[in-house]
XYZ file of C-alpha atoms in Angstrom:
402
model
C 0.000 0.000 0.000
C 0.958 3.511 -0.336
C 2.459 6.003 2.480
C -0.380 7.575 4.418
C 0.900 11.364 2.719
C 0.391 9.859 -0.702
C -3.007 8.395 0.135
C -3.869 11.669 1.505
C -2.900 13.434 -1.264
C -5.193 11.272 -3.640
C -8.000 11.216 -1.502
C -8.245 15.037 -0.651
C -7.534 15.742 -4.346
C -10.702 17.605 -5.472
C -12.138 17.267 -2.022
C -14.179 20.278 -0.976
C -13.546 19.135 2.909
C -12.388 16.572 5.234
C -13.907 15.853 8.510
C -11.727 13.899 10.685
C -8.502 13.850 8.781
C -6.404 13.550 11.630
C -8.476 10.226 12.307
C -8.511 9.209 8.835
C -4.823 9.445 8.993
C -4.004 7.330 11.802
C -7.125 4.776 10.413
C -4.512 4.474 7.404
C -1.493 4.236 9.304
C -2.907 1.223 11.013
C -4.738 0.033 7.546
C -1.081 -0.522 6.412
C 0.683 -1.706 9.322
C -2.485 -4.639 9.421
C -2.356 -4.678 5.222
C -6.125 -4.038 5.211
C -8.166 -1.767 3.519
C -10.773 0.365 5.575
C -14.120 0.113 5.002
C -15.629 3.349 2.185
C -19.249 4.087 2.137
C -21.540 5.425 0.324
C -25.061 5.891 0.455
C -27.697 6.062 -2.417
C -31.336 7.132 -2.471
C -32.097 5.353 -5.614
C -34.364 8.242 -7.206
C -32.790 9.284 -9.948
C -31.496 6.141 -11.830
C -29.484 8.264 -14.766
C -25.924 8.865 -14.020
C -24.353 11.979 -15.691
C -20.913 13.220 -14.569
C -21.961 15.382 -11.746
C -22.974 11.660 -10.261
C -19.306 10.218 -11.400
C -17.768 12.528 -8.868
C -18.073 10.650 -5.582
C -17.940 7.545 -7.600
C -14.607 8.567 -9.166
C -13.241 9.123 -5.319
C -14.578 5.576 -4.671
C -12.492 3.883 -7.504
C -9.209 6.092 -6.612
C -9.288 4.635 -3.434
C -9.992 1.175 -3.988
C -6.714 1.497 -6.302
C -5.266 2.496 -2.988
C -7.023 -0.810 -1.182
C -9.649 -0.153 0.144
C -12.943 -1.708 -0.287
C -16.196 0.283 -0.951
C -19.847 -0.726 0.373
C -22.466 0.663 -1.587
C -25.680 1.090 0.370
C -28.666 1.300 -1.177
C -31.383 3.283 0.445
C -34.393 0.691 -0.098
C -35.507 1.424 3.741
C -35.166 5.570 3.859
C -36.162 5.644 0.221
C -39.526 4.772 1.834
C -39.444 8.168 3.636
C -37.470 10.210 0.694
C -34.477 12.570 1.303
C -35.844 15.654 2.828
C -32.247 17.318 1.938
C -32.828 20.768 -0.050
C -36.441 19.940 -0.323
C -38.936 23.301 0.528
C -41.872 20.645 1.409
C -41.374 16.830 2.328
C -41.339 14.861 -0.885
C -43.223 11.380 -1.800
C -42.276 7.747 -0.965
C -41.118 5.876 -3.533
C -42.817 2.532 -3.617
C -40.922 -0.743 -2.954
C -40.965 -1.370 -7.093
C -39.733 2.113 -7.790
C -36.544 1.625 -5.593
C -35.802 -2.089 -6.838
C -36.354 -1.310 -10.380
C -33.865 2.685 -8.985
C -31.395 0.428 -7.816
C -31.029 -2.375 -10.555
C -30.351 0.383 -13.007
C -28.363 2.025 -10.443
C -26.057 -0.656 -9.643
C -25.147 -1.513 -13.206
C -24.269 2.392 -14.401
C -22.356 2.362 -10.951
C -20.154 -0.819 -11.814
C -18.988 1.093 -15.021
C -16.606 3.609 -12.493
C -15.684 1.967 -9.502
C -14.032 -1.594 -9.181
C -16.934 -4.628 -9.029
C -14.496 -6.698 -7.229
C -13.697 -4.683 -4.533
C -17.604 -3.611 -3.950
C -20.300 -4.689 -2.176
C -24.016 -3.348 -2.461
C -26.416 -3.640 0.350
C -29.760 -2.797 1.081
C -30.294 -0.388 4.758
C -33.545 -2.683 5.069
C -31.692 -5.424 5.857
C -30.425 -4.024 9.264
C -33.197 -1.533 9.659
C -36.179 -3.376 9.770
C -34.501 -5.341 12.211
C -35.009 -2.637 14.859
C -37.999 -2.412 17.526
C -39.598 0.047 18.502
C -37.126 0.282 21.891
C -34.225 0.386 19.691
C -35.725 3.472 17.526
C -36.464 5.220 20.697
C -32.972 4.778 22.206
C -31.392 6.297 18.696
C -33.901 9.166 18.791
C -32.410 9.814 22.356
C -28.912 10.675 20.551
C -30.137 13.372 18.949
C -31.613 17.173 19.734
C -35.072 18.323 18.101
C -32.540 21.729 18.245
C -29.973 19.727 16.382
C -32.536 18.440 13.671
C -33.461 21.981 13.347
C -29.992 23.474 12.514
C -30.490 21.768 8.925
C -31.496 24.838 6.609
C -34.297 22.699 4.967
C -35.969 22.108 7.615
C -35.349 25.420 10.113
C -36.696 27.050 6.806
C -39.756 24.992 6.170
C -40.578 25.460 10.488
C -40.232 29.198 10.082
C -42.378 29.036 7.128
C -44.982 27.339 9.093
C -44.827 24.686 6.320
C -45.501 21.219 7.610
C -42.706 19.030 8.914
C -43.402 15.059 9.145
C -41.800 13.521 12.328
C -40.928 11.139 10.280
C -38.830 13.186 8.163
C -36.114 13.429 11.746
C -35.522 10.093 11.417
C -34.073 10.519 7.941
C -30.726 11.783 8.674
C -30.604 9.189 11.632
C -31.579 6.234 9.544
C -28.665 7.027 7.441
C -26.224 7.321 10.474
C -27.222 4.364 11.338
C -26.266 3.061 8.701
C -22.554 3.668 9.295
C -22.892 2.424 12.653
C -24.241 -0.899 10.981
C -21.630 -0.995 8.308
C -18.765 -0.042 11.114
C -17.466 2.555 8.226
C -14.207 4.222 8.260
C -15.246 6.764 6.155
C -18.345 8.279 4.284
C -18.238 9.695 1.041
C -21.054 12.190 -0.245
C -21.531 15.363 -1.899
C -21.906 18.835 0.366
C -25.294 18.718 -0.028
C -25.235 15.408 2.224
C -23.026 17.369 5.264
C -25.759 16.886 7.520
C -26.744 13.486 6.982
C -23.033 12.318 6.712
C -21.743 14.290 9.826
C -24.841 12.714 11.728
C -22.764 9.326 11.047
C -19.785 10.229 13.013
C -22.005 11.888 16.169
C -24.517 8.408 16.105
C -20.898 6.048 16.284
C -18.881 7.970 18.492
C -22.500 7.915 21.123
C -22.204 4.307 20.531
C -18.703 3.530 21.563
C -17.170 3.282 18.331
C -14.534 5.009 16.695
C -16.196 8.068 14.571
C -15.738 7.784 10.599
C -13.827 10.225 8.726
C -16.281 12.047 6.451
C -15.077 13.312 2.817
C -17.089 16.034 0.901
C -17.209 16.467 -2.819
C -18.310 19.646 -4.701
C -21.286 20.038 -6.588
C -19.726 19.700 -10.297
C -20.985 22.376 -12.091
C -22.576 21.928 -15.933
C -21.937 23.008 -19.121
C -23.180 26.430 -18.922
C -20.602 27.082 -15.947
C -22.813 27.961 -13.273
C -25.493 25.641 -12.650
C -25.262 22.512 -11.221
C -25.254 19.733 -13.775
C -28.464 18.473 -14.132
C -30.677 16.667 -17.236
C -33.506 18.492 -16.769
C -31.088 22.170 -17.334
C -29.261 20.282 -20.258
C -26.287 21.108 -18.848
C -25.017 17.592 -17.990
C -22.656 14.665 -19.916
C -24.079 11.691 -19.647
C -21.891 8.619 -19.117
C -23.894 6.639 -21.747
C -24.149 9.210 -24.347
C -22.093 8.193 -27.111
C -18.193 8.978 -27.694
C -18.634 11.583 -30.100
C -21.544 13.763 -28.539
C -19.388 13.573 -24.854
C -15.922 14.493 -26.373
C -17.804 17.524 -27.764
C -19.926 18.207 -24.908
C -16.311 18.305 -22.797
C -15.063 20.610 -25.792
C -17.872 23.242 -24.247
C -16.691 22.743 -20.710
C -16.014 26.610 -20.175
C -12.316 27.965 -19.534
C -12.652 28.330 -16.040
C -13.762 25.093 -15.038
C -11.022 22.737 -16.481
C -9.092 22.320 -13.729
C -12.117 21.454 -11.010
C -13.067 18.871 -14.064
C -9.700 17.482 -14.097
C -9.755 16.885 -10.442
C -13.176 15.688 -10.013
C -13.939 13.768 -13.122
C -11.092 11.939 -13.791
C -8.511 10.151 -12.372
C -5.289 12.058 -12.719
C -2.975 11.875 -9.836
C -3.217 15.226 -8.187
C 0.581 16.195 -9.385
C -0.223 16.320 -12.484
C -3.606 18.330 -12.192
C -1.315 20.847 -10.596
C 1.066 21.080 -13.318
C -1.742 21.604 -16.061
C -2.399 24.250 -13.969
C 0.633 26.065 -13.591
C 0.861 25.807 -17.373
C -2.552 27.370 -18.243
C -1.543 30.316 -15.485
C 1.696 30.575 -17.657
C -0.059 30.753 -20.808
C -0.762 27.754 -22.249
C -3.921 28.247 -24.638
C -6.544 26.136 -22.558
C -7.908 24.992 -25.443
C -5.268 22.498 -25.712
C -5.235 21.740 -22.604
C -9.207 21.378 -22.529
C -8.693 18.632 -25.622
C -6.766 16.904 -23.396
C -8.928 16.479 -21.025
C -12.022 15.658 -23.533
C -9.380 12.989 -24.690
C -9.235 11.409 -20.535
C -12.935 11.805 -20.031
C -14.067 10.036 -23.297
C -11.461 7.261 -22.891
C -12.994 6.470 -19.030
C -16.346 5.784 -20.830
C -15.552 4.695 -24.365
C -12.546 3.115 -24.606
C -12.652 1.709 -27.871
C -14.763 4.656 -29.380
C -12.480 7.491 -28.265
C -9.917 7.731 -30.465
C -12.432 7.403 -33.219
C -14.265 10.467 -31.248
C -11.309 12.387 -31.517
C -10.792 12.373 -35.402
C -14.643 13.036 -35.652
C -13.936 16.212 -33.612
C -10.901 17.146 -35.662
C -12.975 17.101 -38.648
C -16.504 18.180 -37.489
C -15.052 21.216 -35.643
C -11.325 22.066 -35.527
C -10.981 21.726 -39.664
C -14.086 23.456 -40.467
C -12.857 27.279 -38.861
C -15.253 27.465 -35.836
C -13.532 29.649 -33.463
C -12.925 28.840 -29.891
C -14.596 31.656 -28.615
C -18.150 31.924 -29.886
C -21.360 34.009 -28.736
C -24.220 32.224 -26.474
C -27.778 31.872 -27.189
C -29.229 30.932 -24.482
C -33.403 29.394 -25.610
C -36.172 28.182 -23.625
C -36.507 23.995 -23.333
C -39.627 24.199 -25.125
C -38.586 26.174 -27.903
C -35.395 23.875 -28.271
C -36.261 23.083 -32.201
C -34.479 24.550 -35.126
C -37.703 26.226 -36.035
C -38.214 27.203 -32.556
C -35.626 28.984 -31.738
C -36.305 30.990 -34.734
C -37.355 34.375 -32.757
C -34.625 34.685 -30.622
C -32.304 34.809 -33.244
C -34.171 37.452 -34.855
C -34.276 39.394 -31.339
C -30.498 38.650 -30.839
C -29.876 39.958 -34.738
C -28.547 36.760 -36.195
C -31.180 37.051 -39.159
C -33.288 40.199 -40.005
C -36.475 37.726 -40.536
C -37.985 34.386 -39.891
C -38.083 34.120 -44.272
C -34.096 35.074 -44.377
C -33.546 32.585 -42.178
C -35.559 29.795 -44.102
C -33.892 31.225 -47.417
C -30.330 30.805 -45.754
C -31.453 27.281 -45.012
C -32.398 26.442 -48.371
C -29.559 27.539 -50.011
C -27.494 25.740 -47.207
C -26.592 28.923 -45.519
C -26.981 27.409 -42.306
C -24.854 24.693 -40.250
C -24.665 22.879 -36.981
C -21.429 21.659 -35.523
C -20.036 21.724 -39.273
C -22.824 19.850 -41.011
C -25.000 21.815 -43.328
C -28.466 22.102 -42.776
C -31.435 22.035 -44.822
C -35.204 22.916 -44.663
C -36.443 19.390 -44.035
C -34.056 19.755 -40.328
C -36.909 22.761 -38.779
C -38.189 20.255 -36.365
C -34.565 19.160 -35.010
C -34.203 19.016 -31.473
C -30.733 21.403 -30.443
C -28.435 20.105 -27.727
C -26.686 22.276 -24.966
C -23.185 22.698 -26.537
C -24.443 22.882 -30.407
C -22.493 25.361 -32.720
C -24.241 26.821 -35.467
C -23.201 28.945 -38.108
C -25.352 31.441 -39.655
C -23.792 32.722 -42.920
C -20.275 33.443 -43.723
C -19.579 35.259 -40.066
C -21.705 34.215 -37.376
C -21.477 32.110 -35.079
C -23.751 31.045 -31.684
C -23.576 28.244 -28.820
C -26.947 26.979 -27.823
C -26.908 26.934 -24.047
C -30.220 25.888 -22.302
C-alpha cells in the first residue's frame, strides 16, 4: 500500500472538505501496518437512476481509493427511500414505492459498476439491518439526537419558520442514514456537500455508541456546461456517461475555460501532481484549449474506450478543420422552444437574421450549419443540444446553451 501522505494526497484531491482527517490518517497508518483496507461508504437514495458526470464525482473518489485498497460498500437506500431525502427539499417529498426503488437500484447498480471496481464492492440494502429494529431500539437512537440539532439543517429550520408542515418522520431521515454507518462499522463516508448533515450525523450516532467516529469526505457540486449551474438533465447542462463517444468528447469541448481544472480533479482520475502542473501551465499561458482537448481525450477514454480515439478524429474534422472559433457568442433558448424552427425568434431578437423568411432562405440555399454539417429545410423540427455550434452565414457564429 501507499504512504499515508500519498493516500492523503489522492483522496483530498478535489475534495471540498475533510472531517476527521487527523483520524482518517491514523485509520490508514494502522490500515497498512495490518495490510487491510478500511471500510468506504456510500449511500444512495435510488431516485434518480441516470448517471451523468456530476454523479461520477463521488464515484470517481470511490475507484481512486480502492486502487489504494480499500474496499467500498455501496448502500442502497431501499428502507429511507420509503421516507425520501428531505435534503434541499422546501416541502417533504413522496415515498417511492418498494418497485420504484428495486427497479432505482437495478439500473443504479449496473451504471455504478462502469466507475468503480466490481471486485472490490459490495451493495447492500439499509432494510436489511433496519427493519430489524424495535420500537425500543428506535427510541434509544432518537435519544442521541436534539429536536434543536434536527433543526440546525437549513431545509428544515426554513420549512418550520415558514410554518410549512414538517413530518416527524422526516427526523428520522438523517438518523436512519447514520445508522447506517454504525451498521456498516465505516471508516469513512463519502457524499456530496449537499449530504453534510446526513453524513456528519454518522460520526455523532458512532462515536454515542462507543465506536470510533468515521472520517467524512465532501465532494463539490460539479458544475454543468453552462458554468454555473449545477449539472443536471432536466437544465441540459449535464454529460451523460452513456451518451455516445462523439456527442461527450464535444460536450467536454464546451466545458467553459474556467472550469477545467475542477473537471480534471473531479472527473477523472489524474494523480493530483499532475492536475497541478496543467495548472501552472494554463496560469503561464498555455492556450486552454489544448489543454481542454486533453482532457475531452481522458474523459471520453474512461467511458468509451474503444470509441475514443475514433471520437477524436470526428472532432478534428466536425469542428477544428471546419474554422469554428474557440470563442463563440451564447444563445441561451427556452426547453420548449429547443427546435431549429423554434428557436427561430430569438435569433431574430439577438440579430442573427433580419427575418424568420431570411432565415428559411439561408437554409435552403445551405446557408446554415450545426457543428459543421450543413443544414437544410427538411431539419426545422430538429431538437438542439446544450453545446451545439451553429453557423449562420459566412460570419456568425452562436452556442446553444439551455
Amino acid at each position: 500500500m501507499k504512504t499515508v501522505e500519498e493516500q492523503m494526497k489522492i483522496i483530498a484531491k478535489g475534495a471540498k472538505e475533510i472531517v476527521g482527517e487527523e483520524e482518517l490518517r491514523n485509520k490508514l497508518t494502522r490500515a497498512i501496518a495490518e495490510n487491510r483496507g478500511l471500510t468506504i461508504k456510500l449511500g444512495l437514495d435510488p431516485s434518480a437512476p441516470d448517471i451523468h458526470l456530476g454523479h461520477s464525482v463521488v464515484l470517481r473518489k470511490i475507484r481512486q481509493m480502492q486502487e489504494l485498497g480499500h474496499r467500498a460498500v455501496i448502500v442502497i437506500g431501499d428502507f429511507t427511500g420509503r421516507i425520501g431525502d428531505p435534503t434541499g427539499k422546501s416541502k417533504g417529498r413522496a415515498a417511492l414505492s418498494e418497485e420504484q426503488v428495486k427497479e432505482n437500484a437495478r439500473t443504479y447498480t449496473e451504471q455504478i459498476f462502469e466507475i468503480v471496481d466490481k471486485e472490490k464492492t459490495e451493495v447492500v440494502f439499509n432494510s436489511s439491518w433496519l427493519k430489524q429494529l424495535n420500537f425500543e431500539e428506535v427510541i434509544r437512537l432518537a435519544a442521541s439526537v436534539t429536536v434543536a440539532r434536527i433543526l440546525e439543517r437549513d431545509d428544515f429550520s426554513d420549512r418550520y419558520k415558514n410554518n410549512i408542515p414538517i413530518g416527524l418522520h422526516e427526523f428520522f431521515y438523517p438518523l436512519m442514514q447514520a445508522y447506517d454507518s454504525v451498521a456498516l462499522k465505516a471508516d469513512i463516508e463519502i457524499g456530496g456537500t449537499d449530504q453534510t448533515f446526513n453524513i456528519l450525523m454518522g460520526r455523532s450516532l458512532q462515536k454515542w455508541m462507543g465506536m470510533e467516529a468515521q472520517a467524512a469526505v465532501f465532494m463539490p457540486i460539479l458544475e454543468g456546461l453552462d458554468g454555473v449551474e449545477k449539472m443536471s438533465k432536466s437544465l441540459g447542462n449535464y454529460i451523460g456517461i452513456h451518451e455516445p463517444a462523439t456527442v461527450m468528447f464535444k460536450k467536454v469541448m464546451e466545458v467553459p475555460d474556467s472550469l477545467i481544472i475542477r473537471y480534471y480533479e473531479l472527473v477523472t482520475d489524474e494523480h493530483p501532481d499532475r492536475v497541478a502542473g496543467l495548472k501552472k501551465e494554463l496560469e503561464e499561458g498555455r492556450n486552454p484549449r489544448d489543454v481542454k482537448y486533453e482532457l475531452a481525450r481522458i474523459i471520453t477514454g474512461l467511458y468509451h474506450k474503444e470509441e475514443a480515439e475514433e471520437a477524436e478524429k470526428y472532432y478534428r474534422e466536425a469542428f477544428m478543420k471546419k474554422g469554428i472559433p474557440a470563442a463563440i457568442p451564447e444563445l441561451v433558448i427556452d426547453l420548449d422552444k429547443d427546435t431549429l424552427g423554434g428557436i427561430i425568434p430569438k435569433l431574430i431578437e439577438e440579430k442573427y437574421v433580419p427575418s424568420g423568411s431570411e432565415f428559411r432562405r439561408l437554409l435552403s440555399q445551405g446557408g446554415i450549419s450545426l457543428n459543421g454539417e450543413v443544414l437544410s429545410l427538411e431539419e426545422l423540427d430538429s431538437v438542439l443540444v446544450c453545446g451545439d455550434v451553429m453557423k449562420i452565414g459566412k460570419k456568425k457564429f452562436a452556442k446553444i446553451i439551455k
